Amino acid sequence: MKPEDTAILIVDDEAAVRESLCKWFQLDGYRVDTAADAVEALKKMQEQPWDIVFLDIKMPGMDGLELQRRIKQIDKGVVTIMITAFASVDTSIQALKEGAFDYVVKPIDPDDMSHLIRNAIDHRRLVTENLRLRRQIEEISSPDKIIGESQALRQVMERVAAVAETDSTVMIRGESGTGKELVARAIHSMSNRRYSPIITINCGAYTEGLLESELFGHEKGAFTGALYQRRGRLEMADKGTVFLDEIGNIGEKMQMDLLRVIETRQFTRLGGDKLLNVDFRIICATNKDLEKAVRDGTFREDLYYRLNVFSIVLPPLRERSSDIPLIAQHFMQKFAQSMNKNITEFSPEALEMLVKYEWPGNVRELRNVVERAMVTAKGRRIEADDLSFPFSSSSSDFFGDDSLEEVERKHIRNILERTNGNVAQAAQILKISRLTLYNKIEKYQLKKKEP
């Protein structure tokens, strides 16, 4: 790691200590900033990542030991070095037990600093690598895996396996909630890049200017508010994979910039002039009709062909309804564990409702429906009346200007359809008596076939 790639934060209430350490490290080329107390230090920790933090143990307000605990909650991998007066060595030993890398005793000898910093940088590298490998292992063994045995899903997984070991750019297409990010992670996990990071960025969540900064990074002073140099997501993905979600939402300038990066694998940080070469694979995803966007002139044709080298289309959940019981059971087990509930199955009626539903929100919506049912379920299984479908066509949100009676008629009709005309079950879901429901069925003539 080069000195300019190492960010050091010095936290001490003594201005002389802050200034002398800052001057020594800057002379060696490190990026350095200071904080006079814990509040300022925590604010700076939230603003950007730091590699090494020097902490004075004795400070007014929050002391160095408590501050170290707070800092480790923000960044487990940061290296902390305690600064102490000779009389508080016992406390510094306590700090070592709680995760500090080392401590220095005032007055600080500058000759000791160079050796200490080199060791701290090596330690930071090891800690970062261990954390990355741990995340990699967790990712590979994540319970949020692709679940299903349908023919449609098997075809998807065959394409995933075929492209994983190549370096080809992949475009994943499908409705929202179909699991595009899971497929991207599956490709990465099965590729030769699996021991390097996969960096995800939702292109639709940023303005064009912010997206540019996120992808390419920026130099200090590149724009108002750029107080520090910051690496972009592309740099972070070196040797790994970049997953660009909602690629169809990027603007014209970003399309041009991205095209240039894909062709050369070179870019500069905003405000910088140093050309960076980064080795990464691109996987992108969209729920938009990009061919139409190309025809309409809102998406560059040359970028479209660069990104659409290998396409994987995810089927909506309604087209693989045979997978719904497996997926629902998976979410049930997951939430039973996190909620500490002994719920182990769906009733036949509940399972039938899940399979028959259209799932406009796909797997994401199914997950939410199961989670809500887990909250309300009383016994050891989820019953039909534990299920609610807020985005169903039966919802009052979709009845527009219908009268109250018309809304009620449609809602009762839909519940009866979902329960196959089972009045007892429908009454239970509607939370009214069977007699009341019979009266409403007669009132709205629901026994007759609807037009």
Short mmCIF file of C-alpha atoms in Angstrom, two decimals:
data_model
loop_
_atom_site.label_atom_id
_atom_site.label_comp_id
_atom_site.label_asym_id
_atom_site.label_seq_id
_atom_site.Cartn_x
_atom_site.Cartn_y
_atom_site.Cartn_z
CA MET A 1 0.00 0.00 0.00
CA LYS A 2 1.46 3.36 -1.03
CA PRO A 3 1.63 6.15 1.62
CA GLU A 4 -0.93 8.24 -0.28
CA ASP A 5 -3.35 5.29 -0.16
CA THR A 6 -3.23 5.21 3.65
CA ALA A 7 -5.64 7.44 5.59
CA ILE A 8 -4.63 8.28 9.18
CA LEU A 9 -6.85 9.99 11.75
CA ILE A 10 -5.30 11.48 14.91
CA VAL A 11 -7.63 12.02 17.88
CA ASP A 12 -6.14 13.96 20.80
CA ASP A 13 -7.30 16.93 22.86
CA GLU A 14 -3.73 18.30 22.92
CA ALA A 15 -3.21 20.48 19.85
CA ALA A 16 0.57 20.09 20.04
CA VAL A 17 0.33 16.28 19.77
CA ARG A 18 -2.15 16.49 16.88
CA GLU A 19 0.00 18.97 14.97
CA SER A 20 3.31 17.17 15.45
CA LEU A 21 1.94 13.74 14.43
CA CYS A 22 0.10 15.28 11.49
CA LYS A 23 3.28 16.99 10.27
CA TRP A 24 5.40 13.82 10.57
CA PHE A 25 2.95 11.66 8.66
CA GLN A 26 2.33 14.25 5.94
CA LEU A 27 6.07 14.51 5.33
CA ASP A 28 6.06 10.78 4.63
CA GLY A 29 3.19 11.20 2.14
CA TYR A 30 0.30 9.82 4.18
CA ARG A 31 -3.20 11.32 4.08
CA VAL A 32 -3.81 12.71 7.56
CA ASP A 33 -6.60 14.48 9.42
CA THR A 34 -7.17 15.29 13.07
CA ALA A 35 -9.99 15.45 15.62
CA ALA A 36 -9.90 17.22 18.99
CA ASP A 37 -12.47 15.00 20.71
CA ALA A 38 -14.63 11.88 20.36
CA VAL A 39 -17.61 13.67 18.81
CA GLU A 40 -15.49 15.08 15.99
CA ALA A 41 -13.73 11.73 15.54
CA LEU A 42 -16.99 9.77 15.21
CA LYS A 43 -18.27 12.32 12.68
CA LYS A 44 -15.14 11.86 10.57
CA MET A 45 -15.45 8.06 10.87
CA GLN A 46 -18.95 8.30 9.40
CA GLU A 47 -17.78 10.54 6.53
CA GLN A 48 -15.11 8.27 5.06
CA PRO A 49 -13.09 5.09 5.78
CA TRP A 50 -9.82 5.38 7.75
CA ASP A 51 -7.00 2.85 7.80
CA ILE A 52 -5.28 3.84 11.08
CA VAL A 53 -6.65 5.88 13.99
CA PHE A 54 -4.46 7.24 16.81
CA LEU A 55 -6.49 7.67 20.01
CA ASP A 56 -5.58 9.55 23.14
CA ILE A 57 -6.79 7.54 26.13
CA LYS A 58 -7.37 10.54 28.40
CA MET A 59 -9.78 12.98 26.80
CA PRO A 60 -12.61 15.08 28.25
CA GLY A 61 -16.05 13.59 27.64
CA MET A 62 -15.67 10.17 26.03
CA ASP A 63 -12.27 8.59 26.72
CA GLY A 64 -10.15 6.69 24.22
CA LEU A 65 -11.29 3.24 25.37
CA GLU A 66 -14.99 3.96 24.81
CA LEU A 67 -14.20 5.79 21.56
CA GLN A 68 -12.30 2.73 20.32
CA ARG A 69 -15.37 0.54 20.99
CA ARG A 70 -17.58 2.97 19.02
CA ILE A 71 -15.06 3.13 16.16
CA LYS A 72 -14.85 -0.67 15.93
CA GLN A 73 -18.65 -0.75 15.60
CA ILE A 74 -18.37 1.53 12.56
CA ASP A 75 -15.39 -0.24 10.97
CA LYS A 76 -14.22 -3.62 12.32
CA GLY A 77 -11.10 -3.52 10.21
CA VAL A 78 -9.71 -0.14 11.26
CA VAL A 79 -6.36 -0.27 13.09
CA THR A 80 -6.33 1.69 16.37
CA ILE A 81 -3.19 2.85 18.18
CA MET A 82 -3.54 4.30 21.66
CA ILE A 83 -1.65 7.39 22.84
CA THR A 84 -1.03 7.49 26.56
CA ALA A 85 0.94 9.21 29.26
CA PHE A 86 3.41 6.95 31.11
CA ALA A 87 1.13 6.79 34.16
CA SER A 88 -1.69 5.12 32.22
CA VAL A 89 0.12 2.14 30.72
CA ASP A 90 -2.22 -0.23 32.54
CA THR A 91 -5.12 1.35 30.71
CA SER A 92 -3.35 1.00 27.39
CA ILE A 93 -2.87 -2.71 28.10
CA GLN A 94 -6.63 -2.88 28.62
CA ALA A 95 -7.01 -1.17 25.23
CA LEU A 96 -4.83 -3.85 23.61
CA LYS A 97 -7.09 -6.52 25.05
CA GLU A 98 -10.05 -4.75 23.45
CA GLY A 99 -8.49 -4.67 20.00
CA ALA A 100 -5.92 -1.85 19.86
CA PHE A 101 -2.94 -2.70 17.65
CA ASP A 102 -0.34 -0.92 19.82
CA TYR A 103 0.21 2.10 22.04
CA VAL A 104 2.73 4.94 22.14
CA VAL A 105 3.80 6.81 25.24
CA LYS A 106 4.07 10.60 25.41
CA PRO A 107 6.35 12.36 24.62
CA ILE A 108 6.24 10.65 21.22
CA ASP A 109 9.52 9.90 19.47
CA PRO A 110 9.20 10.52 15.70
CA ASP A 111 11.84 7.86 14.98
CA ASP A 112 9.53 5.21 16.43
CA MET A 113 6.63 6.30 14.26
CA SER A 114 7.88 5.11 10.86
CA HIS A 115 8.39 1.53 12.04
CA LEU A 116 5.06 1.53 13.91
CA ILE A 117 3.13 2.83 10.90
CA ARG A 118 4.63 0.23 8.54
CA ASN A 119 3.61 -2.54 10.93
CA ALA A 120 0.15 -1.01 11.31
CA ILE A 121 -0.31 -0.88 7.52
CA ASP A 122 0.69 -4.55 7.21
CA HIS A 123 -1.77 -5.39 10.00
CA ARG A 124 -4.51 -3.37 8.29
CA ARG A 125 -3.90 -5.28 5.06
CA LEU A 126 -4.19 -8.63 6.84
CA VAL A 127 -7.33 -7.62 8.74
CA THR A 128 -8.96 -6.28 5.59
CA GLU A 129 -8.13 -9.45 3.67
CA ASN A 130 -9.50 -11.65 6.46
CA LEU A 131 -12.73 -9.65 6.60
CA ARG A 132 -13.06 -9.86 2.82
CA LEU A 133 -12.55 -13.62 2.82
CA ARG A 134 -15.05 -13.99 5.64
CA ARG A 135 -17.62 -12.00 3.68
CA GLN A 136 -16.81 -14.14 0.65
CA ILE A 137 -17.46 -17.34 2.60
CA GLU A 138 -20.69 -15.90 4.05
CA GLU A 139 -21.74 -14.88 0.57
CA ILE A 140 -21.11 -18.31 -0.90
CA SER A 141 -22.97 -20.02 1.95
CA SER A 142 -25.68 -17.36 2.18
CA PRO A 143 -29.17 -18.67 2.94
CA ASP A 144 -30.51 -16.18 0.39
CA LYS A 145 -29.77 -18.55 -2.45
CA ILE A 146 -31.62 -19.19 -5.67
CA ILE A 147 -34.38 -21.67 -4.86
CA GLY A 148 -36.55 -23.70 -7.21
CA GLU A 149 -36.79 -26.84 -9.28
CA SER A 150 -38.95 -25.62 -12.16
CA GLN A 151 -37.86 -26.11 -15.74
CA ALA A 152 -37.69 -22.32 -16.20
CA LEU A 153 -35.27 -21.92 -13.30
CA ARG A 154 -33.15 -24.88 -14.36
CA GLN A 155 -32.65 -23.23 -17.75
CA VAL A 156 -31.55 -20.02 -16.00
CA MET A 157 -29.03 -21.89 -13.86
CA GLU A 158 -27.66 -23.70 -16.92
CA ARG A 159 -26.91 -20.30 -18.48
CA VAL A 160 -25.39 -19.08 -15.20
CA ALA A 161 -23.05 -22.07 -15.11
CA ALA A 162 -22.15 -21.65 -18.79
CA VAL A 163 -21.08 -18.02 -18.46
CA ALA A 164 -19.64 -18.04 -14.91
CA GLU A 165 -16.14 -19.23 -15.79
CA THR A 166 -15.73 -16.77 -18.64
CA ASP A 167 -15.07 -13.06 -18.35
CA SER A 168 -17.95 -12.14 -20.65
CA THR A 169 -20.14 -9.18 -19.76
CA VAL A 170 -23.59 -10.37 -18.69
CA MET A 171 -26.94 -8.60 -18.86
CA ILE A 172 -29.60 -9.98 -16.51
CA ARG A 173 -33.16 -9.07 -17.40
CA GLY A 174 -36.38 -9.56 -15.52
CA GLU A 175 -39.17 -7.89 -13.59
CA SER A 176 -38.46 -6.24 -10.25
CA GLY A 177 -38.11 -8.76 -7.45
CA THR A 178 -37.18 -11.74 -9.61
CA GLY A 179 -33.73 -12.08 -8.02
CA LYS A 180 -31.39 -10.41 -10.51
CA GLU A 181 -28.81 -9.56 -7.84
CA LEU A 182 -28.86 -13.14 -6.54
CA VAL A 183 -28.08 -14.36 -10.06
CA ALA A 184 -25.26 -11.82 -10.40
CA ARG A 185 -23.77 -13.05 -7.11
CA ALA A 186 -24.15 -16.65 -8.24
CA ILE A 187 -22.17 -15.90 -11.41
CA HIS A 188 -19.47 -14.16 -9.38
CA SER A 189 -19.32 -16.96 -6.79
CA MET A 190 -18.86 -19.58 -9.53
CA SER A 191 -16.23 -17.56 -11.42
CA ASN A 192 -12.46 -17.39 -11.12
CA ARG A 193 -12.95 -13.97 -9.52
CA ARG A 194 -14.85 -15.37 -6.53
CA TYR A 195 -12.05 -14.60 -4.05
CA SER A 196 -12.09 -10.92 -5.03
CA PRO A 197 -14.97 -8.56 -4.21
CA ILE A 198 -18.24 -8.13 -6.04
CA ILE A 199 -19.19 -4.46 -5.83
CA THR A 200 -22.86 -3.62 -6.30
CA ILE A 201 -24.24 -0.24 -7.25
CA ASN A 202 -27.86 0.65 -7.94
CA CYS A 203 -27.57 3.10 -10.82
CA GLY A 204 -31.17 4.22 -10.35
CA ALA A 205 -30.50 5.43 -6.81
CA TYR A 206 -28.10 8.24 -7.75
CA THR A 207 -28.18 11.46 -9.71
CA GLU A 208 -25.79 11.46 -12.65
CA GLY A 209 -23.20 13.52 -10.76
CA LEU A 210 -23.28 11.32 -7.68
CA LEU A 211 -23.17 8.15 -9.78
CA GLU A 212 -20.07 9.45 -11.53
CA SER A 213 -18.39 10.05 -8.17
CA GLU A 214 -19.49 6.64 -6.84
CA LEU A 215 -18.11 4.77 -9.85
CA PHE A 216 -14.90 6.66 -10.51
CA GLY A 217 -14.13 8.19 -7.10
CA HIS A 218 -12.81 11.70 -6.66
CA GLU A 219 -9.81 13.71 -5.55
CA LYS A 220 -9.87 16.12 -2.63
CA GLY A 221 -11.40 19.43 -3.77
CA ALA A 222 -12.87 17.97 -6.98
CA PHE A 223 -16.21 19.58 -6.10
CA THR A 224 -17.88 21.32 -3.17
CA GLY A 225 -17.93 18.89 -0.28
CA ALA A 226 -15.11 16.69 -1.61
CA LEU A 227 -13.02 17.08 1.55
CA TYR A 228 -11.00 13.91 0.99
CA GLN A 229 -9.75 11.71 -1.81
CA ARG A 230 -12.17 8.80 -2.26
CA ARG A 231 -11.76 5.58 -4.24
CA GLY A 232 -14.65 4.72 -6.56
CA ARG A 233 -16.55 1.44 -6.82
CA LEU A 234 -14.61 0.45 -9.94
CA GLU A 235 -11.30 0.67 -8.07
CA MET A 236 -12.75 -1.33 -5.18
CA ALA A 237 -13.74 -4.08 -7.62
CA ASP A 238 -10.18 -4.66 -8.88
CA LYS A 239 -9.77 -8.38 -9.81
CA GLY A 240 -13.46 -8.85 -9.01
CA THR A 241 -16.90 -8.03 -10.40
CA VAL A 242 -18.98 -4.86 -10.70
CA PHE A 243 -22.75 -5.38 -10.63
CA LEU A 244 -24.56 -2.39 -12.16
CA ASP A 245 -28.22 -2.71 -11.24
CA GLU A 246 -30.89 -0.71 -13.09
CA ILE A 247 -28.46 0.08 -15.88
CA GLY A 248 -31.34 1.36 -18.02
CA ASN A 249 -31.68 4.39 -15.73
CA ILE A 250 -28.30 6.03 -16.40
CA GLY A 251 -28.13 9.35 -18.22
CA GLU A 252 -26.55 10.24 -21.54
CA LYS A 253 -23.20 11.47 -20.15
CA MET A 254 -22.77 8.45 -17.89
CA GLN A 255 -23.57 6.16 -20.85
CA MET A 256 -20.71 7.73 -22.77
CA ASP A 257 -18.30 7.54 -19.80
CA LEU A 258 -19.21 3.94 -19.08
CA LEU A 259 -18.73 2.97 -22.72
CA ARG A 260 -15.21 4.40 -22.67
CA VAL A 261 -14.36 2.54 -19.44
CA ILE A 262 -15.67 -0.77 -20.77
CA GLU A 263 -13.56 -0.41 -23.91
CA THR A 264 -10.31 0.62 -22.17
CA ARG A 265 -10.68 -0.46 -18.51
CA GLN A 266 -9.07 2.90 -17.76
CA PHE A 267 -10.44 6.01 -16.02
CA THR A 268 -9.46 8.91 -13.78
CA ARG A 269 -10.98 9.97 -10.49
CA LEU A 270 -13.08 13.17 -10.66
CA GLY A 271 -10.71 16.12 -10.38
CA GLY A 272 -7.68 13.90 -10.99
CA ASP A 273 -5.33 13.40 -13.90
CA LYS A 274 -3.82 10.03 -12.98
CA LEU A 275 -4.98 7.29 -15.34
CA LEU A 276 -6.07 4.20 -13.38
CA ASN A 277 -6.04 0.69 -14.85
CA VAL A 278 -8.46 -1.68 -13.13
CA ASP A 279 -9.29 -5.31 -13.88
CA PHE A 280 -12.99 -5.99 -13.33
CA ARG A 281 -15.86 -7.90 -14.88
CA ILE A 282 -19.20 -6.21 -15.52
CA ILE A 283 -22.59 -7.75 -14.83
CA CYS A 284 -25.56 -5.46 -15.29
CA ALA A 285 -29.31 -5.81 -14.79
CA THR A 286 -32.43 -4.06 -15.95
CA ASN A 287 -36.19 -4.40 -15.90
CA LYS A 288 -36.53 -2.02 -18.84
CA ASP A 289 -37.01 -2.68 -22.54
CA LEU A 290 -33.54 -1.54 -23.63
CA GLU A 291 -34.20 -2.35 -27.30
CA LYS A 292 -37.06 0.15 -27.25
CA ALA A 293 -34.83 2.65 -25.42
CA VAL A 294 -32.26 2.26 -28.22
CA ARG A 295 -34.94 2.79 -30.85
CA ASP A 296 -36.21 5.85 -28.94
CA GLY A 297 -32.70 7.25 -28.77
CA THR A 298 -32.54 7.32 -24.94
CA PHE A 299 -29.93 4.54 -24.65
CA ARG A 300 -26.75 4.36 -26.72
CA GLU A 301 -26.77 1.52 -29.23
CA ASP A 302 -22.99 0.96 -28.94
CA LEU A 303 -23.24 0.69 -25.14
CA TYR A 304 -26.19 -1.69 -25.47
CA TYR A 305 -24.11 -4.08 -27.58
CA ARG A 306 -21.14 -3.77 -25.18
CA LEU A 307 -23.31 -4.74 -22.24
CA ASN A 308 -25.56 -7.31 -23.88
CA VAL A 309 -22.84 -9.84 -24.68
CA PHE A 310 -24.55 -12.67 -22.82
CA SER A 311 -28.16 -12.32 -21.72
CA ILE A 312 -30.00 -14.13 -18.94
CA VAL A 313 -33.75 -13.61 -18.65
CA LEU A 314 -35.36 -14.35 -15.30
CA PRO A 315 -38.95 -15.61 -15.43
CA PRO A 316 -41.50 -13.88 -13.18
CA LEU A 317 -42.68 -15.94 -10.22
CA ARG A 318 -46.13 -16.45 -11.79
CA GLU A 319 -44.44 -18.41 -14.60
CA ARG A 320 -42.76 -20.81 -12.19
CA SER A 321 -45.52 -21.25 -9.62
CA SER A 322 -44.31 -24.80 -8.88
CA ASP A 323 -41.34 -23.16 -7.08
CA ILE A 324 -43.57 -21.09 -4.76
CA PRO A 325 -43.98 -23.74 -1.99
CA LEU A 326 -40.20 -24.28 -1.84
CA ILE A 327 -39.45 -20.57 -1.71
CA ALA A 328 -42.19 -19.89 0.84
CA GLN A 329 -40.88 -22.73 3.04
CA HIS A 330 -37.38 -21.29 2.78
CA PHE A 331 -38.55 -17.88 3.99
CA MET A 332 -40.62 -19.49 6.74
CA GLN A 333 -37.58 -21.30 8.12
CA LYS A 334 -35.48 -18.16 7.88
CA PHE A 335 -37.99 -15.97 9.75
CA ALA A 336 -38.79 -18.70 12.29
CA GLN A 337 -35.14 -18.60 13.28
CA SER A 338 -34.81 -14.81 13.39
CA MET A 339 -38.15 -14.36 15.20
CA ASN A 340 -37.57 -17.36 17.48
CA LYS A 341 -40.95 -18.85 16.53
CA ASN A 342 -41.83 -22.54 16.29
CA ILE A 343 -43.73 -22.32 12.99
CA THR A 344 -42.97 -25.21 10.66
CA GLU A 345 -45.59 -25.40 7.90
CA PHE A 346 -48.34 -23.78 5.86
CA SER A 347 -51.90 -25.05 5.98
CA PRO A 348 -53.07 -26.56 2.66
CA GLU A 349 -55.43 -23.60 2.17
CA ALA A 350 -52.65 -21.06 2.78
CA LEU A 351 -50.31 -22.85 0.40
CA GLU A 352 -52.99 -22.94 -2.27
CA MET A 353 -53.53 -19.19 -1.90
CA LEU A 354 -49.81 -18.57 -2.31
CA VAL A 355 -49.64 -20.69 -5.46
CA LYS A 356 -52.70 -19.08 -7.05
CA TYR A 357 -51.67 -15.49 -6.39
CA GLU A 358 -50.21 -13.51 -9.33
CA TRP A 359 -47.17 -12.07 -7.44
CA PRO A 360 -46.68 -8.74 -9.22
CA GLY A 361 -43.76 -8.08 -6.86
CA ASN A 362 -42.30 -11.55 -7.50
CA VAL A 363 -40.00 -13.24 -4.93
CA ARG A 364 -39.52 -10.00 -2.98
CA GLU A 365 -43.28 -9.73 -2.47
CA LEU A 366 -43.52 -13.41 -1.47
CA ARG A 367 -40.83 -12.83 1.13
CA ASN A 368 -42.76 -9.90 2.60
CA VAL A 369 -46.06 -11.82 2.65
CA VAL A 370 -44.42 -14.72 4.52
CA GLU A 371 -42.73 -12.35 6.97
CA ARG A 372 -46.04 -10.62 7.78
CA ALA A 373 -47.74 -14.00 8.21
CA MET A 374 -44.97 -15.12 10.57
CA VAL A 375 -45.65 -12.06 12.73
CA THR A 376 -49.39 -12.71 13.01
CA ALA A 377 -49.46 -16.53 13.07
CA LYS A 378 -50.46 -17.94 16.47
CA GLY A 379 -49.93 -21.67 16.14
CA ARG A 380 -47.31 -23.90 14.59
CA ARG A 381 -48.43 -23.27 11.04
CA ILE A 382 -49.46 -20.36 8.86
CA GLU A 383 -53.19 -20.35 8.14
CA ALA A 384 -54.96 -18.73 5.20
CA ASP A 385 -56.17 -15.81 7.30
CA ASP A 386 -52.57 -15.03 8.30
CA LEU A 387 -51.85 -14.09 4.70
CA SER A 388 -52.38 -10.61 3.33
CA PHE A 389 -51.65 -9.37 -0.16
CA PRO A 390 -51.49 -5.56 -0.06
CA PHE A 391 -50.69 -5.24 -3.74
CA SER A 392 -53.32 -7.71 -4.85
CA SER A 393 -55.92 -6.63 -7.37
CA SER A 394 -58.32 -7.27 -4.52
CA SER A 395 -56.86 -4.39 -2.57
CA SER A 396 -58.98 -1.32 -2.07
CA ASP A 397 -55.99 0.70 -3.33
CA PHE A 398 -56.85 -0.40 -6.84
CA PHE A 399 -60.58 0.29 -6.88
CA GLY A 400 -60.24 3.86 -8.15
CA ASP A 401 -63.52 5.79 -7.95
CA ASP A 402 -65.73 2.79 -7.18
CA SER A 403 -68.43 3.27 -4.56
CA LEU A 404 -68.02 1.70 -1.15
CA GLU A 405 -70.58 -0.98 -2.00
CA GLU A 406 -68.80 -1.78 -5.26
CA VAL A 407 -65.47 -2.07 -3.44
CA GLU A 408 -67.03 -4.43 -0.91
CA ARG A 409 -68.64 -6.51 -3.64
CA LYS A 410 -65.36 -6.90 -5.53
CA HIS A 411 -63.39 -7.67 -2.39
CA ILE A 412 -65.79 -10.39 -1.26
CA ARG A 413 -65.85 -11.84 -4.76
CA ASN A 414 -62.04 -12.04 -4.85
CA ILE A 415 -61.84 -13.66 -1.43
CA LEU A 416 -64.40 -16.24 -2.48
CA GLU A 417 -62.40 -16.94 -5.63
CA ARG A 418 -59.20 -17.37 -3.61
CA THR A 419 -60.94 -19.80 -1.26
CA ASN A 420 -62.70 -21.66 -4.09
CA GLY A 421 -66.09 -20.58 -2.72
CA ASN A 422 -65.40 -21.87 0.80
CA VAL A 423 -67.70 -19.57 2.78
CA ALA A 424 -66.36 -20.57 6.20
CA GLN A 425 -62.78 -19.84 5.16
CA ALA A 426 -63.73 -16.61 3.37
CA ALA A 427 -65.65 -15.41 6.43
CA GLN A 428 -62.61 -16.15 8.56
CA ILE A 429 -60.36 -14.06 6.27
CA LEU A 430 -62.91 -11.23 6.12
CA LYS A 431 -63.36 -11.47 9.90
CA ILE A 432 -67.16 -11.52 9.70
CA SER A 433 -69.68 -14.23 10.61
CA ARG A 434 -70.75 -16.78 8.05
CA LEU A 435 -74.35 -15.47 8.34
CA THR A 436 -73.15 -11.95 7.50
CA LEU A 437 -71.21 -13.27 4.56
CA TYR A 438 -74.20 -15.27 3.27
CA ASN A 439 -76.28 -12.09 3.44
CA LYS A 440 -73.68 -10.13 1.47
CA ILE A 441 -73.35 -12.92 -1.10
CA GLU A 442 -77.09 -12.73 -1.63
CA LYS A 443 -77.07 -8.92 -1.64
CA TYR A 444 -74.35 -8.75 -4.29
CA GLN A 445 -75.62 -11.83 -6.16
CA LEU A 446 -72.18 -13.37 -5.98
CA LYS A 447 -73.44 -16.89 -6.50
CA LYS A 448 -74.05 -15.97 -10.11
CA LYS A 449 -71.17 -16.06 -12.54
CA GLU A 450 -69.46 -12.70 -12.72
CA PRO A 451 -69.41 -11.00 -16.13
#
